[in-house]
Structure formats: C-alpha cells, structure tokens
PDB file of C-alpha atoms in Angstrom:
ATOM      1  CA  MET A   1      16.103   2.814   3.923  1.00 96.00           C
ATOM      2  CA  ARG A   2      14.439   5.534   5.806  1.00 98.00           C
ATOM      3  CA  VAL A   3      10.757   4.887   6.534  1.00 99.00           C
ATOM      4  CA  ILE A   4       8.423   7.642   7.996  1.00 99.00           C
ATOM      5  CA  ILE A   5       5.350   6.244   9.746  1.00 99.00           C
ATOM      6  CA  VAL A   6       2.288   8.427  10.214  1.00 98.00           C
ATOM      7  CA  GLY A   7       0.069   6.823  12.893  1.00 96.00           C
ATOM      8  CA  GLY A   8       3.028   4.792  14.263  1.00 96.00           C
ATOM      9  CA  THR A   9       1.883   4.803  17.906  1.00 94.00           C
ATOM     10  CA  GLY A  10      -1.245   2.807  17.394  1.00 93.00           C
ATOM     11  CA  PHE A  11      -2.042  -0.963  17.652  1.00 93.00           C
ATOM     12  CA  ILE A  12      -0.494  -1.773  14.190  1.00 97.00           C
ATOM     13  CA  GLY A  13       1.952   1.042  13.916  1.00 97.00           C
ATOM     14  CA  ARG A  14       3.845   0.123  17.030  1.00 96.00           C
ATOM     15  CA  GLU A  15       4.511  -3.436  15.771  1.00 97.00           C
ATOM     16  CA  LEU A  16       5.328  -2.250  12.271  1.00 98.00           C
ATOM     17  CA  CYS A  17       8.051   0.051  13.736  1.00 98.00           C
ATOM     18  CA  VAL A  18       9.562  -2.993  15.344  1.00 97.00           C
ATOM     19  CA  ALA A  19       9.464  -5.115  12.267  1.00 98.00           C
ATOM     20  CA  LEU A  20      11.075  -2.462  10.086  1.00 98.00           C
ATOM     21  CA  LEU A  21      13.742  -1.802  12.582  1.00 98.00           C
ATOM     22  CA  ALA A  22      14.536  -5.641  12.618  1.00 98.00           C
ATOM     23  CA  HIS A  23      14.708  -5.293   8.742  1.00 97.00           C
ATOM     24  CA  GLY A  24      17.478  -2.711   9.106  1.00 97.00           C
ATOM     25  CA  HIS A  25      15.634   0.370   8.247  1.00 98.00           C
ATOM     26  CA  ASP A  26      15.669   3.777   9.814  1.00 97.00           C
ATOM     27  CA  VAL A  27      12.248   4.549  11.309  1.00 98.00           C
ATOM     28  CA  VAL A  28      10.767   7.838  12.070  1.00 98.00           C
ATOM     29  CA  VAL A  29       7.355   8.270  13.576  1.00 98.00           C
ATOM     30  CA  THR A  30       5.331  11.476  13.443  1.00 98.00           C
ATOM     31  CA  SER A  31       3.122  12.501  16.301  1.00 96.00           C
ATOM     32  CA  ARG A  32       1.481  15.616  17.780  1.00 93.00           C
ATOM     33  CA  CYS A  33       3.366  14.468  20.944  1.00 92.00           C
ATOM     34  CA  PRO A  34       6.963  13.383  19.928  1.00 94.00           C
ATOM     35  CA  ASP A  35       7.657  12.765  23.751  1.00 93.00           C
ATOM     36  CA  ARG A  36       5.121   9.916  23.552  1.00 93.00           C
ATOM     37  CA  VAL A  37       7.082   8.263  20.611  1.00 95.00           C
ATOM     38  CA  GLU A  38      10.312   8.558  22.844  1.00 93.00           C
ATOM     39  CA  ARG A  39       8.534   6.757  25.661  1.00 93.00           C
ATOM     40  CA  LEU A  40       7.040   4.063  23.495  1.00 93.00           C
ATOM     41  CA  PHE A  41      10.229   3.198  21.687  1.00 94.00           C
ATOM     42  CA  GLY A  42      12.961   4.321  24.083  1.00 90.00           C
ATOM     43  CA  GLY A  43      14.987   6.221  21.372  1.00 90.00           C
ATOM     44  CA  ARG A  44      15.043   3.309  18.888  1.00 96.00           C
ATOM     45  CA  VAL A  45      13.073   5.368  16.339  1.00 97.00           C
ATOM     46  CA  GLY A  46      13.176   8.946  15.375  1.00 97.00           C
ATOM     47  CA  ALA A  47      10.330  11.176  16.545  1.00 97.00           C
ATOM     48  CA  ALA A  48       8.978  14.193  14.541  1.00 97.00           C
ATOM     49  CA  ALA A  49       6.224  16.597  15.419  1.00 97.00           C
ATOM     50  CA  TRP A  50       3.424  16.907  12.865  1.00 98.00           C
ATOM     51  CA  ASP A  51      -0.036  18.086  13.363  1.00 97.00           C
ATOM     52  CA  GLY A  52      -1.631  16.114  10.509  1.00 97.00           C
ATOM     53  CA  ARG A  53      -2.515  19.184   8.576  1.00 98.00           C
ATOM     54  CA  ASP A  54       0.534  21.215   7.547  1.00 98.00           C
ATOM     55  CA  PRO A  55       2.208  20.055   4.264  1.00 99.00           C
ATOM     56  CA  GLU A  56       5.039  22.416   4.576  1.00 98.00           C
ATOM     57  CA  SER A  57       6.305  21.014   7.890  1.00 98.00           C
ATOM     58  CA  PHE A  58       6.103  17.447   6.543  1.00 99.00           C
ATOM     59  CA  ALA A  59       7.904  18.494   3.450  1.00 99.00           C
ATOM     60  CA  ARG A  60      10.711  19.790   5.561  1.00 98.00           C
ATOM     61  CA  LEU A  61      10.875  16.280   7.184  1.00 98.00           C
ATOM     62  CA  LEU A  62      11.124  14.819   3.841  1.00 98.00           C
ATOM     63  CA  ASP A  63      13.909  17.133   2.766  1.00 98.00           C
ATOM     64  CA  GLU A  64      16.092  15.821   5.591  1.00 97.00           C
ATOM     65  CA  ALA A  65      16.735  12.835   3.524  1.00 95.00           C
ATOM     66  CA  THR A  66      19.187  12.546   0.450  1.00 92.00           C
ATOM     67  CA  GLN A  67      18.399   8.896  -0.334  1.00 92.00           C
ATOM     68  CA  PRO A  68      14.881   7.581  -1.416  1.00 94.00           C
ATOM     69  CA  GLN A  69      12.496   7.088   1.562  1.00 98.00           C
ATOM     70  CA  VAL A  70       9.077   5.512   2.083  1.00 99.00           C
ATOM     71  CA  VAL A  71       5.938   7.006   3.741  1.00 99.00           C
ATOM     72  CA  VAL A  72       3.469   4.820   5.479  1.00 99.00           C
ATOM     73  CA  ASN A  73       0.221   6.518   6.433  1.00 99.00           C
ATOM     74  CA  LEU A  74      -1.853   4.582   8.995  1.00 98.00           C
ATOM     75  CA  VAL A  75      -3.662   7.455  10.639  1.00 97.00           C
ATOM     76  CA  GLY A  76      -7.443   7.632  11.145  1.00 97.00           C
ATOM     77  CA  GLU A  77      -9.998   7.739  14.002  1.00 96.00           C
ATOM     78  CA  ASN A  78     -11.233   4.312  15.232  1.00 95.00           C
ATOM     79  CA  ILE A  79     -14.541   3.428  13.405  1.00 96.00           C
ATOM     80  CA  ALA A  80     -15.856   1.203  16.188  1.00 90.00           C
ATOM     81  CA  ASN A  81     -15.253   3.375  19.240  1.00 88.00           C
ATOM     82  CA  GLY A  82     -18.494   5.306  19.957  1.00 87.00           C
ATOM     83  CA  TYR A  83     -21.927   5.663  18.454  1.00 92.00           C
ATOM     84  CA  TRP A  84     -21.992   7.021  14.879  1.00 96.00           C
ATOM     85  CA  THR A  85     -23.388  10.478  15.379  1.00 97.00           C
ATOM     86  CA  ALA A  86     -23.102  12.969  12.512  1.00 97.00           C
ATOM     87  CA  ALA A  87     -20.183  14.426  14.265  1.00 97.00           C
ATOM     88  CA  LYS A  88     -18.446  11.056  14.708  1.00 97.00           C
ATOM     89  CA  LYS A  89     -18.936  10.329  11.052  1.00 98.00           C
ATOM     90  CA  ARG A  90     -17.352  13.653  10.166  1.00 98.00           C
ATOM     91  CA  ARG A  91     -14.406  12.836  12.378  1.00 98.00           C
ATOM     92  CA  ILE A  92     -14.008   9.407  10.790  1.00 98.00           C
ATOM     93  CA  LEU A  93     -13.781  10.985   7.403  1.00 99.00           C
ATOM     94  CA  ASP A  94     -11.743  14.072   8.224  1.00 99.00           C
ATOM     95  CA  SER A  95      -9.177  12.217  10.303  1.00 98.00           C
ATOM     96  CA  ARG A  96      -8.304  10.213   7.110  1.00 98.00           C
ATOM     97  CA  VAL A  97      -8.719  12.659   4.294  1.00 99.00           C
ATOM     98  CA  VAL A  98      -7.191  15.802   5.909  1.00 99.00           C
ATOM     99  CA  PRO A  99      -3.880  14.139   6.612  1.00 99.00           C
ATOM    100  CA  GLY A 100      -3.831  12.357   3.300  1.00 99.00           C
ATOM    101  CA  ARG A 101      -4.265  15.508   1.312  1.00 99.00           C
ATOM    102  CA  ALA A 102      -1.556  17.191   3.395  1.00 99.00           C
ATOM    103  CA  LEU A 103       0.862  14.323   2.862  1.00 99.00           C
ATOM    104  CA  ALA A 104       0.138  14.147  -0.808  1.00 99.00           C
ATOM    105  CA  ARG A 105       0.859  17.967  -1.010  1.00 99.00           C
ATOM    106  CA  ALA A 106       4.021  17.567   1.068  1.00 99.00           C
ATOM    107  CA  VAL A 107       5.363  14.830  -1.389  1.00 98.00           C
ATOM    108  CA  ALA A 108       4.653  17.254  -4.296  1.00 98.00           C
ATOM    109  CA  ILE A 109       6.458  20.168  -2.939  1.00 98.00           C
ATOM    110  CA  ALA A 110       9.424  18.470  -1.187  1.00 98.00           C
ATOM    111  CA  ASP A 111      12.929  18.190  -2.604  1.00 97.00           C
ATOM    112  CA  GLY A 112      13.754  14.998  -0.528  1.00 96.00           C
ATOM    113  CA  PRO A 113      13.284  11.890  -2.744  1.00 97.00           C
ATOM    114  CA  VAL A 114      10.216   9.669  -1.907  1.00 98.00           C
ATOM    115  CA  ALA A 115      10.343   6.222  -3.478  1.00 98.00           C
ATOM    116  CA  ALA A 116       7.082   4.783  -2.224  1.00 99.00           C
ATOM    117  CA  PHE A 117       3.952   5.647  -0.302  1.00 99.00           C
ATOM    118  CA  VAL A 118       1.910   2.964   1.514  1.00 99.00           C
ATOM    119  CA  GLN A 119      -1.596   4.114   2.408  1.00 99.00           C
ATOM    120  CA  ALA A 120      -3.949   2.386   4.723  1.00 99.00           C
ATOM    121  CA  SER A 121      -7.468   1.655   3.699  1.00 99.00           C
ATOM    122  CA  ALA A 122      -9.988  -1.161   4.474  1.00 98.00           C
ATOM    123  CA  VAL A 123     -12.077  -3.890   2.875  1.00 98.00           C
ATOM    124  CA  GLY A 124     -15.046  -1.591   3.708  1.00 98.00           C
ATOM    125  CA  TYR A 125     -14.254  -0.236   0.299  1.00 98.00           C
ATOM    126  CA  TYR A 126     -16.262  -3.007  -1.234  1.00 98.00           C
ATOM    127  CA  GLY A 127     -19.442  -2.154   0.694  1.00 97.00           C
ATOM    128  CA  TYR A 128     -21.276  -3.611   3.754  1.00 94.00           C
ATOM    129  CA  ASP A 129     -23.058  -6.186   1.602  1.00 92.00           C
ATOM    130  CA  ALA A 130     -20.228  -7.037  -0.821  1.00 86.00           C
ATOM    131  CA  SER A 131     -20.605 -10.710  -0.147  1.00 82.00           C
ATOM    132  CA  ALA A 132     -24.240 -11.147   0.584  1.00 81.00           C
ATOM    133  CA  ASP A 133     -24.469 -13.652  -2.067  1.00 84.00           C
ATOM    134  CA  ASP A 134     -21.277 -15.390  -0.893  1.00 91.00           C
ATOM    135  CA  ARG A 135     -19.215 -14.207  -3.785  1.00 91.00           C
ATOM    136  CA  PRO A 136     -15.501 -13.637  -3.130  1.00 95.00           C
ATOM    137  CA  VAL A 137     -14.124 -10.121  -3.268  1.00 97.00           C
ATOM    138  CA  ASP A 138     -10.627  -9.438  -4.823  1.00 98.00           C
ATOM    139  CA  GLU A 139      -8.807  -6.153  -5.607  1.00 98.00           C
ATOM    140  CA  ASN A 140     -10.639  -6.000  -8.963  1.00 97.00           C
ATOM    141  CA  SER A 141     -14.038  -5.837  -7.325  1.00 97.00           C
ATOM    142  CA  PRO A 142     -15.868  -2.438  -7.664  1.00 97.00           C
ATOM    143  CA  LYS A 143     -16.476  -0.085  -4.839  1.00 98.00           C
ATOM    144  CA  GLY A 144     -19.453  -0.886  -2.928  1.00 97.00           C
ATOM    145  CA  ARG A 145     -22.264   1.076  -1.131  1.00 95.00           C
ATOM    146  CA  GLY A 146     -22.433   2.442   2.314  1.00 97.00           C
ATOM    147  CA  PHE A 147     -20.709   5.117   4.494  1.00 98.00           C
ATOM    148  CA  LEU A 148     -17.516   3.183   4.938  1.00 98.00           C
ATOM    149  CA  ALA A 149     -17.298   2.550   1.177  1.00 98.00           C
ATOM    150  CA  ASP A 150     -17.441   6.191   0.583  1.00 99.00           C
ATOM    151  CA  VAL A 151     -14.997   6.967   3.261  1.00 99.00           C
ATOM    152  CA  CYS A 152     -12.487   4.366   1.912  1.00 99.00           C
ATOM    153  CA  GLU A 153     -12.894   5.883  -1.581  1.00 99.00           C
ATOM    154  CA  ALA A 154     -12.092   9.300  -0.233  1.00 99.00           C
ATOM    155  CA  TRP A 155      -9.231   8.005   2.027  1.00 99.00           C
ATOM    156  CA  GLU A 156      -7.536   6.482  -0.919  1.00 99.00           C
ATOM    157  CA  GLY A 157      -8.351   9.403  -3.219  1.00 99.00           C
ATOM    158  CA  SER A 158      -6.709  11.777  -0.720  1.00 99.00           C
ATOM    159  CA  VAL A 159      -3.270  10.625  -1.564  1.00 99.00           C
ATOM    160  CA  ALA A 160      -3.829   9.643  -5.308  1.00 98.00           C
ATOM    161  CA  ALA A 161      -1.712  12.656  -6.314  1.00 98.00           C
ATOM    162  CA  VAL A 162       1.497  11.127  -5.077  1.00 98.00           C
ATOM    163  CA  ALA A 163       1.334   8.627  -7.993  1.00 98.00           C
ATOM    164  CA  GLU A 164       1.208  11.639 -10.479  1.00 96.00           C
ATOM    165  CA  CYS A 165       4.588  12.700  -8.811  1.00 96.00           C
ATOM    166  CA  GLY A 166       6.215   9.431  -9.874  1.00 97.00           C
ATOM    167  CA  VAL A 167       5.940   7.816  -6.459  1.00 98.00           C
ATOM    168  CA  ARG A 168       4.905   4.178  -6.159  1.00 99.00           C
ATOM    169  CA  LEU A 169       1.517   4.082  -4.406  1.00 99.00           C
ATOM    170  CA  ALA A 170       0.360   0.911  -2.599  1.00 99.00           C
ATOM    171  CA  LEU A 171      -3.176   0.812  -0.875  1.00 99.00           C
ATOM    172  CA  ALA A 172      -3.557  -1.597   1.974  1.00 99.00           C
ATOM    173  CA  ARG A 173      -7.175  -2.622   2.229  1.00 99.00           C
ATOM    174  CA  THR A 174      -7.149  -4.233   5.602  1.00 99.00           C
ATOM    175  CA  GLY A 175      -9.698  -6.512   7.225  1.00 98.00           C
ATOM    176  CA  VAL A 176     -10.212  -7.282  10.942  1.00 98.00           C
ATOM    177  CA  VAL A 177      -6.786  -7.420  12.604  1.00 98.00           C
ATOM    178  CA  LEU A 178      -6.452 -10.011  15.377  1.00 98.00           C
ATOM    179  CA  GLY A 179      -3.775  -9.838  17.929  1.00 96.00           C
ATOM    180  CA  PRO A 180      -2.823  -9.285  21.637  1.00 91.00           C
ATOM    181  CA  GLY A 181      -2.802  -5.803  23.001  1.00 80.00           C
ATOM    182  CA  GLY A 182      -5.527  -4.220  20.886  1.00 80.00           C
ATOM    183  CA  GLY A 183      -7.958  -4.600  18.097  1.00 86.00           C
ATOM    184  CA  VAL A 184     -11.299  -6.334  17.998  1.00 91.00           C
ATOM    185  CA  LEU A 185     -10.417  -9.178  20.374  1.00 94.00           C
ATOM    186  CA  GLU A 186     -10.507  -6.773  23.312  1.00 91.00           C
ATOM    187  CA  ARG A 187     -14.232  -6.485  22.725  1.00 89.00           C
ATOM    188  CA  PHE A 188     -14.991 -10.039  21.752  1.00 91.00           C
ATOM    189  CA  VAL A 189     -13.136 -11.941  24.514  1.00 94.00           C
ATOM    190  CA  PRO A 190     -14.710 -10.676  27.851  1.00 94.00           C
ATOM    191  CA  PRO A 191     -18.277 -12.032  27.206  1.00 95.00           C
ATOM    192  CA  PHE A 192     -16.709 -15.439  26.262  1.00 96.00           C
ATOM    193  CA  ARG A 193     -14.768 -15.534  29.516  1.00 95.00           C
ATOM    194  CA  MET A 194     -18.068 -15.039  31.305  1.00 96.00           C
ATOM    195  CA  TYR A 195     -19.694 -17.873  29.345  1.00 95.00           C
ATOM    196  CA  LEU A 196     -21.889 -15.214  27.526  1.00 95.00           C
ATOM    197  CA  GLY A 197     -20.122 -15.314  24.085  1.00 96.00           C
ATOM    198  CA  GLY A 198     -21.632 -16.093  20.729  1.00 96.00           C
ATOM    199  CA  PRO A 199     -21.880 -14.743  17.135  1.00 96.00           C
ATOM    200  CA  LEU A 200     -23.343 -11.281  16.274  1.00 96.00           C
ATOM    201  CA  GLY A 201     -26.135 -11.349  13.907  1.00 97.00           C
ATOM    202  CA  SER A 202     -26.896 -14.567  11.872  1.00 96.00           C
ATOM    203  CA  GLY A 203     -23.283 -15.671  12.105  1.00 96.00           C
ATOM    204  CA  ARG A 204     -23.374 -16.285   8.382  1.00 96.00           C
ATOM    205  CA  GLN A 205     -21.886 -13.101   7.345  1.00 97.00           C
ATOM    206  CA  TRP A 206     -18.223 -13.319   6.075  1.00 97.00           C
ATOM    207  CA  PHE A 207     -15.489 -12.214   8.465  1.00 97.00           C
ATOM    208  CA  PRO A 208     -12.327 -11.038   6.751  1.00 98.00           C
ATOM    209  CA  TRP A 209      -9.724 -11.393   9.473  1.00 98.00           C
ATOM    210  CA  ILE A 210      -5.833 -11.253   9.520  1.00 99.00           C
ATOM    211  CA  HIS A 211      -3.409 -11.940  12.270  1.00 98.00           C
ATOM    212  CA  ALA A 212      -1.526  -8.860  13.421  1.00 98.00           C
ATOM    213  CA  ALA A 213       1.910 -10.470  12.658  1.00 98.00           C
ATOM    214  CA  ASP A 214       0.768 -10.948   8.940  1.00 99.00           C
ATOM    215  CA  GLU A 215      -0.809  -7.456   8.749  1.00 99.00           C
ATOM    216  CA  VAL A 216       2.605  -6.046   9.847  1.00 99.00           C
ATOM    217  CA  ALA A 217       4.538  -8.265   7.512  1.00 99.00           C
ATOM    218  CA  ALA A 218       2.223  -7.370   4.581  1.00 99.00           C
ATOM    219  CA  LEU A 219       2.748  -3.621   5.231  1.00 99.00           C
ATOM    220  CA  ALA A 220       6.451  -4.105   5.344  1.00 99.00           C
ATOM    221  CA  PHE A 221       6.181  -6.165   2.148  1.00 99.00           C
ATOM    222  CA  LEU A 222       4.330  -3.301   0.448  1.00 99.00           C
ATOM    223  CA  ALA A 223       7.015  -0.712   1.637  1.00 99.00           C
ATOM    224  CA  GLU A 224       9.870  -2.755   0.426  1.00 98.00           C
ATOM    225  CA  ARG A 225       8.737  -4.424  -2.858  1.00 98.00           C
ATOM    226  CA  GLU A 226       9.476  -2.115  -5.787  1.00 98.00           C
ATOM    227  CA  ASP A 227       6.819  -3.813  -7.825  1.00 98.00           C
ATOM    228  CA  ALA A 228       3.930  -3.366  -5.214  1.00 99.00           C
ATOM    229  CA  ARG A 229       1.584  -0.868  -6.714  1.00 98.00           C
ATOM    230  CA  GLY A 230      -2.187  -0.344  -6.498  1.00 99.00           C
ATOM    231  CA  ALA A 231      -4.660  -1.941  -4.142  1.00 99.00           C
ATOM    232  CA  PHE A 232      -3.958  -5.007  -2.081  1.00 99.00           C
ATOM    233  CA  ASN A 233      -6.357  -6.855   0.281  1.00 99.00           C
ATOM    234  CA  LEU A 234      -4.712  -7.359   3.581  1.00 99.00           C
ATOM    235  CA  VAL A 235      -6.702 -10.427   4.742  1.00 99.00           C
ATOM    236  CA  SER A 236      -6.071 -14.147   5.572  1.00 99.00           C
ATOM    237  CA  PRO A 237      -6.642 -16.485   2.712  1.00 98.00           C
ATOM    238  CA  GLY A 238      -8.491 -18.569   5.224  1.00 97.00           C
ATOM    239  CA  VAL A 239     -11.680 -16.505   5.374  1.00 94.00           C
ATOM    240  CA  VAL A 240     -14.381 -17.621   7.758  1.00 98.00           C
ATOM    241  CA  THR A 241     -17.823 -16.539   8.807  1.00 98.00           C
ATOM    242  CA  MET A 242     -18.747 -14.764  12.001  1.00 97.00           C
ATOM    243  CA  GLY A 243     -20.050 -18.058  13.394  1.00 97.00           C
ATOM    244  CA  ASP A 244     -16.851 -19.796  12.638  1.00 98.00           C
ATOM    245  CA  PHE A 245     -14.837 -16.941  14.264  1.00 98.00           C
ATOM    246  CA  CYS A 246     -16.869 -17.005  17.496  1.00 97.00           C
ATOM    247  CA  ALA A 247     -16.641 -20.726  17.738  1.00 97.00           C
ATOM    248  CA  GLY A 248     -12.901 -20.465  17.307  1.00 97.00           C
ATOM    249  CA  ILE A 249     -12.686 -18.032  20.123  1.00 97.00           C
ATOM    250  CA  GLY A 250     -14.812 -20.353  22.316  1.00 97.00           C
ATOM    251  CA  ARG A 251     -12.683 -23.314  21.468  1.00 96.00           C
ATOM    252  CA  VAL A 252      -9.380 -21.713  22.410  1.00 96.00           C
ATOM    253  CA  LEU A 253     -10.811 -20.311  25.643  1.00 96.00           C
ATOM    254  CA  GLY A 254     -12.640 -23.483  26.532  1.00 96.00           C
ATOM    255  CA  ARG A 255     -16.060 -21.643  26.477  1.00 96.00           C
ATOM    256  CA  PRO A 256     -19.267 -22.220  24.441  1.00 96.00           C
ATOM    257  CA  SER A 257     -20.262 -19.990  21.644  1.00 96.00           C
ATOM    258  CA  TRP A 258     -23.968 -20.033  22.201  1.00 94.00           C
ATOM    259  CA  LEU A 259     -25.434 -16.696  23.182  1.00 94.00           C
ATOM    260  CA  GLY A 260     -25.700 -14.790  19.954  1.00 92.00           C
ATOM    261  CA  VAL A 261     -27.004 -11.295  19.585  1.00 95.00           C
ATOM    262  CA  PRO A 262     -29.630 -10.897  16.935  1.00 96.00           C
ATOM    263  CA  GLY A 263     -29.127  -8.422  14.209  1.00 96.00           C
ATOM    264  CA  PHE A 264     -32.267  -6.315  14.943  1.00 94.00           C
ATOM    265  CA  ALA A 265     -30.937  -5.794  18.427  1.00 96.00           C
ATOM    266  CA  LEU A 266     -27.542  -4.678  17.149  1.00 95.00           C
ATOM    267  CA  ARG A 267     -29.228  -2.320  14.737  1.00 94.00           C
ATOM    268  CA  LEU A 268     -31.342  -0.887  17.504  1.00 93.00           C
ATOM    269  CA  VAL A 269     -28.449  -0.270  19.750  1.00 93.00           C
ATOM    270  CA  LEU A 270     -25.676   0.593  17.302  1.00 94.00           C
ATOM    271  CA  GLY A 271     -27.552   2.178  14.449  1.00 94.00           C
ATOM    272  CA  ASP A 272     -25.644   2.461  11.119  1.00 93.00           C
ATOM    273  CA  MET A 273     -22.452   0.983  12.613  1.00 95.00           C
ATOM    274  CA  ALA A 274     -24.142  -2.368  13.085  1.00 95.00           C
ATOM    275  CA  ARG A 275     -25.014  -2.669   9.415  1.00 95.00           C
ATOM    276  CA  GLU A 276     -21.614  -1.451   8.185  1.00 96.00           C
ATOM    277  CA  VAL A 277     -19.191  -3.004  10.730  1.00 95.00           C
ATOM    278  CA  VAL A 278     -20.731  -5.741  12.869  1.00 94.00           C
ATOM    279  CA  LEU A 279     -23.111  -7.316  10.389  1.00 96.00           C
ATOM    280  CA  ALA A 280     -21.131  -6.488   7.160  1.00 96.00           C
ATOM    281  CA  SER A 281     -20.165  -9.372   4.924  1.00 96.00           C
ATOM    282  CA  HIS A 282     -16.868  -9.294   3.083  1.00 95.00           C
ATOM    283  CA  ARG A 283     -15.568 -12.599   1.568  1.00 97.00           C
ATOM    284  CA  ALA A 284     -12.293 -10.785   0.710  1.00 98.00           C
ATOM    285  CA  VAL A 285      -9.276 -12.622  -0.678  1.00 98.00           C
ATOM    286  CA  PRO A 286      -5.695 -11.541  -0.819  1.00 99.00           C
ATOM    287  CA  ALA A 287      -5.395 -12.253  -4.468  1.00 99.00           C
ATOM    288  CA  ARG A 288      -2.554  -9.830  -5.220  1.00 99.00           C
ATOM    289  CA  LEU A 289      -0.433 -10.643  -2.201  1.00 99.00           C
ATOM    290  CA  LEU A 290      -0.569 -14.300  -3.026  1.00 99.00           C
ATOM    291  CA  GLU A 291       0.237 -13.559  -6.732  1.00 99.00           C
ATOM    292  CA  MET A 292       3.328 -11.625  -5.593  1.00 99.00           C
ATOM    293  CA  GLY A 293       4.587 -14.509  -3.380  1.00 99.00           C
ATOM    294  CA  PHE A 294       3.676 -13.190   0.098  1.00 99.00           C
ATOM    295  CA  VAL A 295       3.660 -16.000   2.652  1.00 99.00           C
ATOM    296  CA  PHE A 296       1.124 -15.840   5.376  1.00 99.00           C
ATOM    297  CA  GLY A 297       2.389 -17.059   8.779  1.00 98.00           C
ATOM    298  CA  TYR A 298      -1.110 -17.637  10.117  1.00 98.00           C
ATOM    299  CA  PRO A 299      -3.531 -18.588   7.225  1.00 98.00           C
ATOM    300  CA  ASP A 300      -5.646 -20.694   9.506  1.00 98.00           C
ATOM    301  CA  LEU A 301      -7.916 -19.229  12.174  1.00 98.00           C
ATOM    302  CA  ARG A 302      -7.481 -22.005  14.619  1.00 97.00           C
ATOM    303  CA  VAL A 303      -3.639 -21.688  14.493  1.00 97.00           C
ATOM    304  CA  ALA A 304      -3.910 -17.903  14.675  1.00 98.00           C
ATOM    305  CA  LEU A 305      -6.005 -17.788  17.734  1.00 97.00           C
ATOM    306  CA  GLY A 306      -3.884 -20.508  19.381  1.00 96.00           C
ATOM    307  CA  ASN A 307      -0.858 -18.356  18.851  1.00 97.00           C
ATOM    308  CA  ILE A 308      -2.644 -15.190  20.192  1.00 97.00           C
ATOM    309  CA  PHE A 309      -3.995 -16.758  23.369  1.00 94.00           C
ATOM    310  CA  ASN A 310      -1.333 -19.261  24.233  1.00 87.00           C
ATOM    311  CA  ASP A 311       1.849 -17.260  23.654  1.00 67.00           C
TER     312      ASP A 311
END
C-alpha cells in the first residue's frame, strides 16, 4: 500500500516512516524541502515537494497512484515552543487548519483513489479541565473549553470533508508522547539530572502519556485497519498523575523528585500555555483502541521509562 505522510520529518513522523516501511508499504513524505527527506531517509522513502497550501499540486501527487492509498497528516506547529503571543496562537491554528483544508480539497478533486485519511489531533480537544473532578475521558466525551480545545475542533473539522468523499477518516487524539530523540522528555530530564526536578503545579493533574513506539504503532494501526473510523485516543491505558510521572523520571535516573514549581509561578511565566498545557488535567483512556484489539507494548509508565532511558 502507498502511504503519503504530511509532516513525516518530525519526531513521530520519522519513526512512523520506518514502521510503515517495515510493514512493506511504499512511503512518500511531503516537505517544502524534499532534499531534507532524502538526507533523513537515504532514499528509502519517496520525497515530494508540497507547500502545505496548494490542493492542486497535492492532487497531482495522489493521481500518481492507481491503487488505493492512505494519507497521514501530522503537520502542525509545536504548541510548547515559545510564549503564546497572539501571533503564536494564530500560527498554531493556521499551521493545522490551512494544510488540512488543502488536503481535503485535494482528495475531493483528485482522480487517484484514496482509501483512508489519518488526521492528527490531541486530547486537548476535551478541554484543559476535562478531568478536574478525576472523571475519565473517552472518545465519546464532549469537546471542552479553552484555546487548544477550539484548535483541535478546527483541526479535525478542516479535513471532515474527506469523509463526504467516501474516504475512511480516523482522528488520532494524541496525548504526551514519551521517547528518545524528541518530545517532552527533552524539557523534563535536564532539571532532574541536576537534582532540581519535581512536579509542575500540584502534581495531582492527570498526565495522558504514550510511549513513542505505541504512538507509531497506533498510527499504523489506524492507517491499515479498514474498520478504523472516527476519533481514537492515542494514550496509554496506564494513565498517571503529573506527580507519578515526575517520580517515575526521578526513579529511573536515580534522582529525587522534590523541587516542584507551583502553579501560580507557571501561570505568571507562561501565561495561557501553563493552564492549557502544563497544568491541564486529562484522564484520557484509549477505549476504542482497546475495543478493536490494539495491544500496547508499554502500558506501564515504569516499564516505558526504563525502555527509553536504558536502551
């Protein structure tokens, strides 16, 4: 099967390419700089130029195929990189919605057959206080409140039209991805190594994590399973609190988890991002993945962190 990945040069996209190649698929990665794709993958995947805006050029890429193909859209600006100014918020939204709309339009006008479309999203859809009362959040839970909830709604909505074209649409609402070489651990680990680590905020907020290997496996699962439609929470079934997460990092590094940062200080320094990202509480559960028989390789935080830091 041919799989076209938009956003395939990032932390998750790179590993997804490797996994799909191992499954025997032909993989094409779009980029504004196709040469970077060539450097990253050494010719193992196809590289196609796309600016993230032009539906006609992406439709031509789809038209190269005569057999059903899958599109995986992972593109979007990092939400945790930089202070949330008005301009940053606009980039967070536009970097998701503009490509999504262009891709949906491309699918509609292309002659090349598209069997499925896997769209990235996030558990932020459920709102920053989704589990303030400790209730679990599954895929049937309603949209919550906050900037990121609105972004996720628009992000998912930008590609909703592909389903109207008869294309199977799967929405991957991802939690916090843990793995080597990128993601949140790059920010959490240095203070612990200097004996300055600890929970952010009260430590009681729910922390919806997933091992990078399980994230990649779940995305491949959604691409390959013909009955995978609608929203899926890509989070570990072993959900923990922020305090548990930080204690786990300290344990695997042989460091204490003692120097927490109070919520008021985070709100003072980070503004809205503190409330919506660092202090948000999502007790998200992967109900639909489990119902469909997906098997997590790392459902336990202790085992997951041991794998990441010891391998």
